[in-house]
Amino acid sequence: MKFYNTISGKIEEFKAINQKEVRIYTCGPTVYDFAHIGNFRAYVFEDLVRRSFEYLGYKVVQVMNITDVDDKTIKKSNELGISLKEYTKKYTEEFFKDIDTLNIERAEYYPRATEHISQMVDIIKKLLDKGYAYKKEDAIYYDISKFKDYGKLAKIDVNELKKGSRVNVDEYDKDNVQDFALWKFKRKGEPFWETEIGLGRPGWHIECSAMSMEYLGETFDIHMGGVDNIFPHHENEIAQSEASTGKKFVNYWIHIHHLIVNGQKMSKSKGNFFTLRDILQKGFRAPAIRFLLLGTHYRKTLNFTFQALKQAEQNIDRILNFMYEIETTVFKDFENSEMDKITEEYNNRFVSALEDDFNISQALNTLFEFIKKINIMIKNREIGSKDRDKIVSIMRGFDKVVGVLPDKFETELQSEEKELIEKRNRLREDKKYEEADKIRELLKDKGIIIEDTPWGVRWKKLQ
Ligand code: AMP
Ligand code: ZN
């Protein structure tokens, strides 16, 4: 497995700290509103990374934080006159509904910032002791001039950052951010915690340092997020974590590029966003949305259009139709001696694509080429009944990564119905057409239509 590591700027071979286990931190949502599909591009890609490692036999330990205290959540809950907890609970629940809709596998941990204040305070205390942090009237700040490696992730020269511009909001898209707030002392109308470092609340960056190290250890394998997280958020996480522990924080940094609309990053502030619900309401299916978000390589921007979404629906239908045909065609009773070789070859190609910097386009190509190949073999009557399970199983395997197939096809037959179809086949082989037709009628009464096609008997269930 090799992929691009932001911090080295190179494609690197992945080496896990613990063999065959990968420990991953992913910056999660700030639960002040519904997430938009730009955010979900990031989460779907992170799901691809997770599923790829699982496919390769790794045990995955993934943490995704829930930011349930920051300027935005505080402002919104104040506007509505409800508690921060009550406010963020709603959007946290909606977030989980959305990730289920997109078939994003659950991480092992979803820590809430408000439940890890003491871990944050511990890090800040260490930073104060070691001289990396200083107290001002309104906040405790991190002094970036003390951390000699500051800028190593984003490749930013500290001397070029504007001197003396202290920023005490945790909006992370500010320009020229220099020192940043670790702890903001109690302000009117804001929630606060009573701690050893004073009454107040955490800054955004310290949340991720505290929650990642709590669950993954002081040094872990992979940290992910959107490219907008590189600076200052992830740069600050490195500064806080490495200064407090004296150890390397993260071995591999992976950053996903943006989903854009009409050339601009989809974002709440620009108002050019769609939530998942917006798109479902237009009649698009969730697997197609997943497919669209997944299908472009993560180091390329993804230009969102409804035309592309329609195309994704067609691709999903190609996969579904193929599975439907494989599961419902009654093949002749034989086994193709080449089948193991074929499935192995396509599986190897699929794995190599994933191992090559998560090259999902190549992996999906392999899947569609496999479909094409099998369809031709079906037409040439080269597929026997014994091959079906192998075809279904490799497709189900691919789908462990792609994640668009339903668990079960509505069309599955009872064994009694299967027996009737087989009995009818035998009768037809013996040229007992009248009896065979009786069975066809019987099946029709049960809502099953039998078709005799050039490549075998096929059935359809009346919906
Ligand atoms: P936020 O809630 O804004 O902190 O974003 C949560 C995650 O979504 C972060 O990893 C962001 O980098 C990512 N993100 C936000 N907007 C986009 C976008 N338009 N395309 C891709 N990822 C995004
Ligand atoms: Zn973070």
Short mmCIF file of C-alpha atoms and ligand atoms in Angstrom, two decimals:
data_model
loop_
_atom_site.label_atom_id
_atom_site.label_comp_id
_atom_site.label_asym_id
_atom_site.label_seq_id
_atom_site.Cartn_x
_atom_site.Cartn_y
_atom_site.Cartn_z
CA MET A 1 0.00 0.00 0.00
CA LYS A 2 1.40 3.34 -0.99
CA PHE A 3 -0.12 6.81 -0.94
CA TYR A 4 0.67 10.51 -0.90
CA ASN A 5 1.84 11.89 2.43
CA THR A 6 1.21 15.64 2.69
CA ILE A 7 4.06 16.18 5.12
CA SER A 8 6.75 14.68 2.88
CA GLY A 9 5.06 15.72 -0.35
CA LYS A 10 5.75 12.23 -1.72
CA ILE A 11 4.06 8.96 -2.45
CA GLU A 12 5.25 6.67 0.34
CA GLU A 13 4.99 2.99 1.16
CA PHE A 14 2.72 2.59 4.19
CA LYS A 15 4.25 0.99 7.27
CA ALA A 16 1.89 0.50 10.19
CA ILE A 17 3.14 1.09 13.74
CA ASN A 18 1.47 -2.16 14.81
CA GLN A 19 1.56 -4.80 12.14
CA LYS A 20 -1.73 -5.22 10.28
CA GLU A 21 -3.44 -2.60 12.39
CA VAL A 22 -4.00 0.95 11.22
CA ARG A 23 -4.87 3.77 13.60
CA ILE A 24 -6.63 6.68 11.93
CA TYR A 25 -7.89 10.05 13.08
CA THR A 26 -10.39 11.95 10.95
CA CYS A 27 -11.51 15.50 11.72
CA GLY A 28 -15.26 15.30 12.13
CA PRO A 29 -18.19 17.66 11.84
CA THR A 30 -18.90 20.79 13.78
CA VAL A 31 -22.49 20.06 14.69
CA TYR A 32 -24.05 23.49 14.20
CA ASP A 33 -26.07 22.58 11.10
CA PHE A 34 -26.61 19.77 8.60
CA ALA A 35 -23.42 18.71 6.84
CA HIS A 36 -23.35 19.47 3.09
CA ILE A 37 -22.24 17.09 0.35
CA GLY A 38 -18.83 18.80 0.22
CA ASN A 39 -18.27 17.62 3.78
CA PHE A 40 -19.53 14.21 2.75
CA ARG A 41 -16.97 14.00 -0.01
CA ALA A 42 -14.40 14.05 2.78
CA TYR A 43 -16.24 11.50 4.92
CA VAL A 44 -16.94 9.16 1.97
CA PHE A 45 -13.27 9.24 0.99
CA GLU A 46 -12.24 8.53 4.58
CA ASP A 47 -14.66 5.61 4.44
CA LEU A 48 -12.89 4.42 1.28
CA VAL A 49 -9.54 4.50 3.07
CA ARG A 50 -11.01 2.57 5.96
CA ARG A 51 -12.66 -0.02 3.73
CA SER A 52 -9.53 -0.38 1.57
CA PHE A 53 -7.43 -1.23 4.62
CA GLU A 54 -10.08 -3.69 5.75
CA TYR A 55 -10.09 -5.28 2.32
CA LEU A 56 -6.34 -5.71 2.63
CA GLY A 57 -6.81 -7.49 5.94
CA TYR A 58 -5.94 -4.70 8.37
CA LYS A 59 -7.72 -4.07 11.61
CA VAL A 60 -8.84 -0.44 11.56
CA VAL A 61 -9.13 1.76 14.62
CA GLN A 62 -10.69 5.01 13.50
CA VAL A 63 -11.60 8.04 15.56
CA MET A 64 -13.83 10.84 14.30
CA ASN A 65 -14.41 13.70 16.67
CA ILE A 66 -17.64 15.61 17.04
CA THR A 67 -16.97 19.31 17.60
CA ASP A 68 -19.84 20.25 19.87
CA VAL A 69 -18.42 23.46 21.24
CA ASP A 70 -17.02 26.33 19.17
CA ASP A 71 -18.04 29.86 18.17
CA LYS A 72 -20.68 28.70 15.70
CA THR A 73 -22.46 26.20 17.94
CA ILE A 74 -22.45 28.71 20.81
CA LYS A 75 -23.82 31.51 18.65
CA LYS A 76 -26.59 29.36 17.18
CA SER A 77 -27.73 27.90 20.49
CA ASN A 78 -27.78 31.38 22.01
CA GLU A 79 -29.89 32.67 19.14
CA LEU A 80 -32.43 29.93 19.78
CA GLY A 81 -32.21 30.35 23.54
CA ILE A 82 -31.50 26.65 24.14
CA SER A 83 -28.56 24.95 25.81
CA LEU A 84 -25.48 24.09 23.78
CA LYS A 85 -26.05 20.43 24.59
CA GLU A 86 -29.63 20.41 23.37
CA TYR A 87 -28.66 22.28 20.22
CA THR A 88 -25.73 20.09 19.22
CA LYS A 89 -27.57 16.87 20.07
CA LYS A 90 -29.99 17.44 17.21
CA TYR A 91 -27.27 17.97 14.59
CA THR A 92 -25.17 15.12 15.92
CA GLU A 93 -28.13 12.79 15.45
CA GLU A 94 -28.75 14.13 11.95
CA PHE A 95 -25.09 13.58 11.10
CA PHE A 96 -25.32 9.92 12.07
CA LYS A 97 -28.50 9.50 10.01
CA ASP A 98 -26.69 10.97 6.99
CA ILE A 99 -23.64 8.76 7.29
CA ASP A 100 -25.91 5.72 7.50
CA THR A 101 -27.77 6.88 4.40
CA LEU A 102 -24.44 7.12 2.55
CA ASN A 103 -23.43 3.69 3.83
CA ILE A 104 -20.36 5.12 5.56
CA GLU A 105 -19.03 2.54 7.99
CA ARG A 106 -19.04 3.63 11.59
CA ALA A 107 -15.71 4.62 13.13
CA GLU A 108 -14.69 2.87 16.34
CA TYR A 109 -14.94 6.11 18.36
CA TYR A 110 -16.89 9.35 18.03
CA PRO A 111 -15.59 11.40 20.95
CA ARG A 112 -17.39 14.65 21.82
CA ALA A 113 -15.21 17.67 22.53
CA THR A 114 -17.30 18.64 25.57
CA GLU A 115 -16.56 15.23 27.12
CA HIS A 116 -12.76 15.60 26.84
CA ILE A 117 -12.12 18.92 28.52
CA SER A 118 -9.80 17.43 31.15
CA GLN A 119 -7.55 15.87 28.48
CA MET A 120 -7.33 19.28 26.76
CA VAL A 121 -6.51 20.99 30.05
CA ASP A 122 -3.72 18.46 30.67
CA ILE A 123 -2.07 19.29 27.34
CA ILE A 124 -2.42 23.05 27.91
CA LYS A 125 -0.85 22.69 31.37
CA LYS A 126 2.14 20.91 29.84
CA LEU A 127 2.47 23.59 27.17
CA LEU A 128 2.40 26.31 29.85
CA ASP A 129 5.03 24.43 31.90
CA LYS A 130 7.30 23.97 28.91
CA GLY A 131 6.98 27.61 27.85
CA TYR A 132 5.07 27.00 24.61
CA ALA A 133 1.97 28.77 25.89
CA TYR A 134 1.32 32.08 27.61
CA LYS A 135 -1.62 33.63 29.39
CA LYS A 136 -3.34 36.84 28.38
CA GLU A 137 -6.43 38.44 29.81
CA ASP A 138 -8.83 36.87 27.34
CA ALA A 139 -7.15 33.55 26.60
CA ILE A 140 -4.19 31.20 26.83
CA TYR A 141 -2.24 31.32 23.59
CA TYR A 142 0.20 29.07 21.83
CA ASP A 143 3.42 30.86 20.94
CA ILE A 144 4.28 29.48 17.52
CA SER A 145 7.73 31.09 17.54
CA LYS A 146 8.72 28.58 20.25
CA PHE A 147 8.00 25.54 18.11
CA LYS A 148 10.86 25.37 15.68
CA ASP A 149 9.12 23.02 13.26
CA TYR A 150 6.06 25.23 12.89
CA GLY A 151 4.99 25.25 9.25
CA LYS A 152 6.43 21.82 8.36
CA LEU A 153 3.10 20.39 7.22
CA ALA A 154 1.80 23.36 5.25
CA LYS A 155 5.32 24.34 4.11
CA ILE A 156 4.84 27.80 5.53
CA ASP A 157 7.68 30.03 6.63
CA VAL A 158 6.78 31.39 10.06
CA ASN A 159 8.73 34.58 9.46
CA GLU A 160 6.41 35.41 6.65
CA LEU A 161 3.34 35.24 8.83
CA LYS A 162 2.22 38.66 9.93
CA LYS A 163 3.71 39.49 13.31
CA GLY A 164 1.51 40.27 16.27
CA SER A 165 -1.83 39.31 14.76
CA ARG A 166 -3.44 37.43 17.56
CA VAL A 167 -6.60 35.65 16.68
CA ASN A 168 -9.05 34.54 19.30
CA VAL A 169 -11.83 33.15 17.16
CA ASP A 170 -11.70 29.56 16.08
CA GLU A 171 -12.82 30.19 12.53
CA TYR A 172 -10.07 28.33 10.77
CA ASP A 173 -10.13 30.11 7.45
CA LYS A 174 -8.44 33.27 8.74
CA ASP A 175 -5.44 34.69 6.97
CA ASN A 176 -2.15 35.43 8.74
CA VAL A 177 -3.01 33.56 11.86
CA GLN A 178 -0.06 33.66 14.19
CA ASP A 179 -0.47 32.62 17.78
CA PHE A 180 -3.71 30.83 18.38
CA ALA A 181 -5.97 30.39 21.38
CA LEU A 182 -5.72 27.15 23.33
CA TRP A 183 -8.17 28.18 26.02
CA LYS A 184 -10.62 31.07 25.99
CA PHE A 185 -11.49 32.50 29.34
CA LYS A 186 -15.11 32.80 30.33
CA ARG A 187 -17.05 35.35 28.37
CA LYS A 188 -20.57 36.63 28.93
CA GLY A 189 -23.23 34.42 27.41
CA GLU A 190 -20.86 31.54 26.69
CA PRO A 191 -20.70 28.12 28.27
CA PHE A 192 -17.61 27.48 30.39
CA TRP A 193 -15.83 24.78 32.36
CA GLU A 194 -14.22 25.20 35.75
CA THR A 195 -10.67 23.87 35.42
CA GLU A 196 -7.17 24.20 36.86
CA ILE A 197 -6.26 26.66 34.13
CA GLY A 198 -9.28 28.84 34.83
CA LEU A 199 -12.92 29.17 33.84
CA GLY A 200 -13.40 28.96 30.12
CA ARG A 201 -13.68 26.79 27.05
CA PRO A 202 -11.24 25.20 24.60
CA GLY A 203 -10.10 26.51 21.23
CA TRP A 204 -10.88 24.32 18.25
CA HIS A 205 -7.39 22.99 17.51
CA ILE A 206 -6.70 21.62 20.99
CA GLU A 207 -9.84 19.48 20.75
CA CYS A 208 -8.34 17.33 18.01
CA SER A 209 -4.94 16.95 19.68
CA ALA A 210 -6.59 15.79 22.87
CA MET A 211 -9.10 13.41 21.35
CA SER A 212 -6.71 11.82 18.86
CA MET A 213 -4.01 11.05 21.44
CA GLU A 214 -6.59 9.87 23.99
CA TYR A 215 -7.80 7.08 21.70
CA LEU A 216 -4.87 6.42 19.40
CA GLY A 217 -1.77 7.13 21.47
CA GLU A 218 0.81 9.91 21.27
CA THR A 219 2.02 8.71 17.88
CA PHE A 220 -0.39 7.13 15.42
CA ASP A 221 -0.50 6.12 11.76
CA ILE A 222 -2.79 8.33 9.71
CA HIS A 223 -4.52 11.68 10.12
CA MET A 224 -7.03 12.85 7.52
CA GLY A 225 -9.18 15.82 6.61
CA GLY A 226 -9.95 18.21 3.78
CA VAL A 227 -7.14 20.29 2.28
CA ASP A 228 -8.60 23.34 4.04
CA ASN A 229 -7.62 21.65 7.32
CA ILE A 230 -3.90 21.64 6.51
CA PHE A 231 -3.42 25.20 7.66
CA PRO A 232 -3.78 26.24 10.32
CA HIS A 233 -5.76 23.41 11.92
CA HIS A 234 -3.46 20.45 11.34
CA GLU A 235 -0.33 22.57 11.60
CA ASN A 236 -1.53 23.67 15.02
CA GLU A 237 -2.40 20.12 16.04
CA ILE A 238 1.19 19.11 15.29
CA ALA A 239 2.58 22.08 17.23
CA GLN A 240 0.44 21.35 20.30
CA SER A 241 0.89 17.60 20.31
CA GLU A 242 4.60 17.39 19.54
CA ALA A 243 5.50 20.22 21.92
CA SER A 244 3.58 18.56 24.75
CA THR A 245 4.79 14.96 24.23
CA GLY A 246 8.20 15.49 22.63
CA LYS A 247 7.26 12.75 20.14
CA LYS A 248 6.25 12.60 16.52
CA PHE A 249 2.46 13.06 16.37
CA VAL A 250 1.42 11.42 13.07
CA ASN A 251 3.27 9.34 10.47
CA TYR A 252 1.04 9.94 7.44
CA TRP A 253 -1.17 12.91 6.57
CA ILE A 254 -3.83 12.46 3.90
CA HIS A 255 -5.82 15.45 2.63
CA ILE A 256 -8.77 15.33 0.32
CA HIS A 257 -9.39 18.02 -2.24
CA HIS A 258 -12.62 19.94 -2.43
CA LEU A 259 -15.94 19.37 -3.97
CA ILE A 260 -16.66 22.46 -6.00
CA VAL A 261 -19.73 23.98 -7.68
CA ASN A 262 -19.25 26.35 -10.61
CA GLY A 263 -15.58 26.63 -9.82
CA GLN A 264 -16.01 27.44 -6.13
CA LYS A 265 -15.59 25.33 -3.01
CA MET A 266 -18.96 24.20 -1.74
CA SER A 267 -19.35 25.83 1.66
CA LYS A 268 -21.94 27.08 4.08
CA SER A 269 -20.60 30.59 4.01
CA LYS A 270 -20.82 30.89 0.22
CA GLY A 271 -24.40 29.59 0.26
CA ASN A 272 -23.63 27.31 -2.72
CA PHE A 273 -24.32 24.08 -0.90
CA PHE A 274 -26.68 21.12 -0.98
CA THR A 275 -27.31 18.94 2.01
CA LEU A 276 -27.84 15.23 1.49
CA ARG A 277 -31.56 15.72 2.11
CA ASP A 278 -31.79 18.40 -0.57
CA ILE A 279 -30.53 15.91 -3.13
CA LEU A 280 -32.58 12.96 -1.93
CA GLN A 281 -35.67 15.15 -2.16
CA LYS A 282 -34.93 15.71 -5.83
CA GLY A 283 -35.40 11.98 -6.28
CA PHE A 284 -31.77 10.85 -6.51
CA ARG A 285 -30.83 7.61 -4.78
CA ALA A 286 -28.36 7.53 -1.91
CA PRO A 287 -26.05 4.89 -3.54
CA ALA A 288 -25.72 7.17 -6.59
CA ILE A 289 -24.72 10.10 -4.39
CA ARG A 290 -22.17 7.88 -2.66
CA PHE A 291 -20.89 6.68 -6.02
CA LEU A 292 -20.47 10.23 -7.27
CA LEU A 293 -18.63 11.39 -4.14
CA LEU A 294 -16.42 8.31 -4.21
CA GLY A 295 -15.60 8.10 -7.89
CA THR A 296 -13.10 10.94 -8.36
CA HIS A 297 -9.57 10.50 -7.07
CA TYR A 298 -9.15 12.35 -3.77
CA ARG A 299 -6.28 14.51 -5.01
CA LYS A 300 -8.45 16.02 -7.73
CA THR A 301 -11.23 18.51 -7.18
CA LEU A 302 -14.66 17.08 -7.82
CA ASN A 303 -16.91 19.32 -9.85
CA PHE A 304 -20.47 18.67 -8.69
CA THR A 305 -23.21 18.75 -11.32
CA PHE A 306 -26.61 17.09 -11.55
CA GLN A 307 -25.54 15.73 -14.91
CA ALA A 308 -22.72 13.84 -13.16
CA LEU A 309 -25.21 12.60 -10.58
CA LYS A 310 -27.44 11.22 -13.36
CA GLN A 311 -24.42 9.46 -14.80
CA ALA A 312 -23.73 7.98 -11.36
CA GLU A 313 -27.31 6.66 -11.27
CA GLN A 314 -26.69 4.92 -14.60
CA ASN A 315 -23.51 3.36 -13.30
CA ILE A 316 -25.29 2.11 -10.21
CA ASP A 317 -27.99 0.61 -12.43
CA ARG A 318 -25.35 -1.20 -14.46
CA ILE A 319 -24.07 -2.83 -11.30
CA LEU A 320 -27.54 -3.61 -9.95
CA ASN A 321 -28.78 -5.04 -13.25
CA PHE A 322 -25.75 -7.25 -13.52
CA MET A 323 -26.21 -8.59 -10.01
CA TYR A 324 -29.89 -9.11 -10.67
CA GLU A 325 -29.16 -11.09 -13.82
CA ILE A 326 -26.48 -13.19 -12.18
CA GLU A 327 -28.70 -13.99 -9.24
CA THR A 328 -31.78 -14.74 -11.28
CA THR A 329 -30.51 -16.51 -14.39
CA VAL A 330 -30.81 -20.28 -14.26
CA PHE A 331 -27.55 -21.40 -15.80
CA LYS A 332 -26.78 -24.81 -17.25
CA ASP A 333 -25.32 -27.24 -14.79
CA PHE A 334 -21.57 -27.01 -15.32
CA GLU A 335 -18.49 -25.20 -14.09
CA ASN A 336 -16.16 -23.08 -16.18
CA SER A 337 -12.62 -24.26 -15.43
CA GLU A 338 -11.26 -20.77 -16.12
CA MET A 339 -13.45 -19.00 -13.57
CA ASP A 340 -11.04 -19.09 -10.60
CA LYS A 341 -8.28 -17.65 -12.75
CA ILE A 342 -10.55 -14.89 -14.03
CA THR A 343 -11.85 -13.82 -10.61
CA GLU A 344 -8.34 -13.89 -9.19
CA GLU A 345 -7.01 -11.71 -11.99
CA TYR A 346 -9.74 -9.10 -11.57
CA ASN A 347 -9.42 -9.14 -7.80
CA ASN A 348 -5.66 -8.57 -8.11
CA ARG A 349 -6.27 -5.63 -10.39
CA PHE A 350 -8.82 -4.20 -7.96
CA VAL A 351 -6.41 -4.53 -5.02
CA SER A 352 -3.49 -3.03 -6.96
CA ALA A 353 -5.62 -0.01 -7.82
CA LEU A 354 -6.47 0.59 -4.16
CA GLU A 355 -2.87 0.08 -3.14
CA ASP A 356 -1.83 2.73 -5.65
CA ASP A 357 -2.78 5.89 -3.71
CA PHE A 358 -6.44 4.78 -3.43
CA ASN A 359 -6.94 4.86 -7.19
CA ILE A 360 -10.68 4.37 -7.06
CA SER A 361 -11.26 5.22 -10.73
CA GLN A 362 -9.00 2.32 -11.68
CA ALA A 363 -10.73 0.06 -9.14
CA LEU A 364 -14.15 0.94 -10.55
CA ASN A 365 -12.88 0.40 -14.09
CA THR A 366 -11.84 -3.08 -13.06
CA LEU A 367 -15.29 -3.73 -11.65
CA PHE A 368 -17.03 -2.60 -14.85
CA GLU A 369 -14.61 -4.53 -17.04
CA PHE A 370 -15.38 -7.62 -15.00
CA ILE A 371 -19.10 -7.07 -15.60
CA LYS A 372 -18.46 -6.68 -19.32
CA LYS A 373 -16.35 -9.81 -19.45
CA ILE A 374 -18.91 -11.94 -17.63
CA ASN A 375 -21.78 -10.58 -19.75
CA ILE A 376 -19.95 -11.69 -22.89
CA MET A 377 -19.29 -15.09 -21.35
CA ILE A 378 -22.98 -15.43 -20.48
CA LYS A 379 -23.93 -14.68 -24.10
CA ASN A 380 -21.40 -17.30 -25.25
CA ARG A 381 -22.91 -19.78 -22.77
CA GLU A 382 -19.60 -20.09 -20.99
CA ILE A 383 -21.07 -19.60 -17.51
CA GLY A 384 -22.44 -22.56 -15.61
CA SER A 385 -24.50 -22.77 -12.44
CA LYS A 386 -21.39 -23.56 -10.40
CA ASP A 387 -19.81 -20.25 -11.41
CA ARG A 388 -22.60 -18.11 -10.04
CA ASP A 389 -21.40 -18.12 -6.42
CA LYS A 390 -17.88 -17.15 -7.48
CA ILE A 391 -19.17 -14.22 -9.53
CA VAL A 392 -21.50 -13.07 -6.77
CA SER A 393 -18.77 -13.40 -4.20
CA ILE A 394 -16.17 -11.33 -6.07
CA MET A 395 -18.80 -8.64 -6.76
CA ARG A 396 -19.80 -8.66 -3.09
CA GLY A 397 -16.10 -8.39 -2.28
CA PHE A 398 -15.66 -5.32 -4.51
CA ASP A 399 -18.73 -3.88 -2.88
CA LYS A 400 -17.15 -4.18 0.55
CA VAL A 401 -15.10 -1.23 -0.67
CA VAL A 402 -17.51 0.49 -3.06
CA GLY A 403 -20.55 0.10 -0.79
CA VAL A 404 -23.47 0.54 -3.16
CA LEU A 405 -25.24 -2.83 -3.26
CA PRO A 406 -28.27 -3.61 -1.10
CA ASP A 407 -27.66 -6.35 1.49
CA LYS A 408 -30.24 -8.54 -0.14
CA PHE A 409 -32.00 -8.49 -3.43
CA GLU A 410 -35.76 -8.27 -3.10
CA THR A 411 -35.87 -10.88 -5.78
CA GLU A 412 -34.49 -13.79 -3.83
CA LEU A 413 -36.39 -17.00 -4.29
CA GLN A 414 -37.65 -19.48 -1.74
CA SER A 415 -35.97 -22.86 -2.07
CA GLU A 416 -39.34 -24.37 -2.96
CA GLU A 417 -39.63 -21.94 -5.88
CA LYS A 418 -36.10 -22.72 -7.00
CA GLU A 419 -36.95 -26.41 -6.98
CA LEU A 420 -39.98 -25.77 -9.17
CA ILE A 421 -37.84 -23.94 -11.73
CA GLU A 422 -35.33 -26.77 -11.77
CA LYS A 423 -38.08 -29.35 -12.10
CA ARG A 424 -39.49 -27.42 -15.05
CA ASN A 425 -36.03 -27.37 -16.67
CA ARG A 426 -35.74 -31.13 -16.35
CA LEU A 427 -39.23 -31.61 -17.84
CA ARG A 428 -38.29 -29.42 -20.79
CA GLU A 429 -35.08 -31.34 -21.32
CA ASP A 430 -37.21 -34.48 -21.45
CA LYS A 431 -39.48 -32.65 -23.92
CA LYS A 432 -42.44 -32.86 -21.50
CA TYR A 433 -43.60 -29.41 -22.49
CA GLU A 434 -47.17 -29.66 -21.22
CA GLU A 435 -46.09 -30.50 -17.69
CA ALA A 436 -43.42 -27.83 -17.86
CA ASP A 437 -46.04 -25.25 -18.83
CA LYS A 438 -48.12 -26.23 -15.83
CA ILE A 439 -45.23 -25.37 -13.57
CA ARG A 440 -44.77 -22.08 -15.38
CA GLU A 441 -48.45 -21.26 -14.60
CA LEU A 442 -48.00 -22.31 -11.01
CA LEU A 443 -45.02 -20.00 -10.63
CA LYS A 444 -46.94 -17.18 -12.29
CA ASP A 445 -49.62 -17.54 -9.63
CA LYS A 446 -46.84 -17.05 -7.09
CA GLY A 447 -45.78 -13.86 -8.87
CA ILE A 448 -42.77 -15.34 -10.64
CA ILE A 449 -42.39 -14.94 -14.39
CA ILE A 450 -40.27 -17.47 -16.27
CA GLU A 451 -38.51 -16.51 -19.48
CA ASP A 452 -36.65 -18.90 -21.77
CA THR A 453 -33.77 -16.85 -23.15
CA PRO A 454 -31.07 -17.95 -25.59
CA TRP A 455 -28.65 -18.32 -22.71
CA GLY A 456 -30.87 -20.15 -20.32
CA VAL A 457 -33.93 -19.78 -18.18
CA ARG A 458 -34.39 -16.51 -16.36
CA TRP A 459 -36.99 -15.52 -13.80
CA LYS A 460 -38.38 -12.21 -12.62
CA LYS A 461 -40.46 -11.48 -9.59
CA LEU A 462 -43.50 -9.32 -10.14
CA GLN A 463 -43.01 -6.26 -7.92
P1 AMP B 1 -16.21 21.50 8.67
O1 AMP B 1 -17.50 21.05 9.31
O2 AMP B 1 -16.34 22.74 7.83
O3 AMP B 1 -15.09 21.59 9.68
O4 AMP B 1 -15.76 20.38 7.63
C1 AMP B 1 -15.70 19.03 7.95
C2 AMP B 1 -14.83 18.32 6.95
O5 AMP B 1 -15.32 18.50 5.62
C3 AMP B 1 -13.39 18.82 6.93
O6 AMP B 1 -12.52 17.71 6.79
C4 AMP B 1 -13.35 19.72 5.72
O7 AMP B 1 -12.06 19.83 5.20
C5 AMP B 1 -14.28 19.00 4.78
N1 AMP B 1 -14.88 19.90 3.77
C6 AMP B 1 -15.53 21.06 3.95
N2 AMP B 1 -15.96 21.58 2.77
C7 AMP B 1 -15.57 20.71 1.80
C8 AMP B 1 -15.71 20.65 0.36
N3 AMP B 1 -16.36 21.59 -0.33
N4 AMP B 1 -15.18 19.60 -0.27
C9 AMP B 1 -14.54 18.62 0.40
N5 AMP B 1 -14.38 18.60 1.73
C10 AMP B 1 -14.88 19.63 2.44
ZN ZN B 2 -9.44 18.35 13.65
#
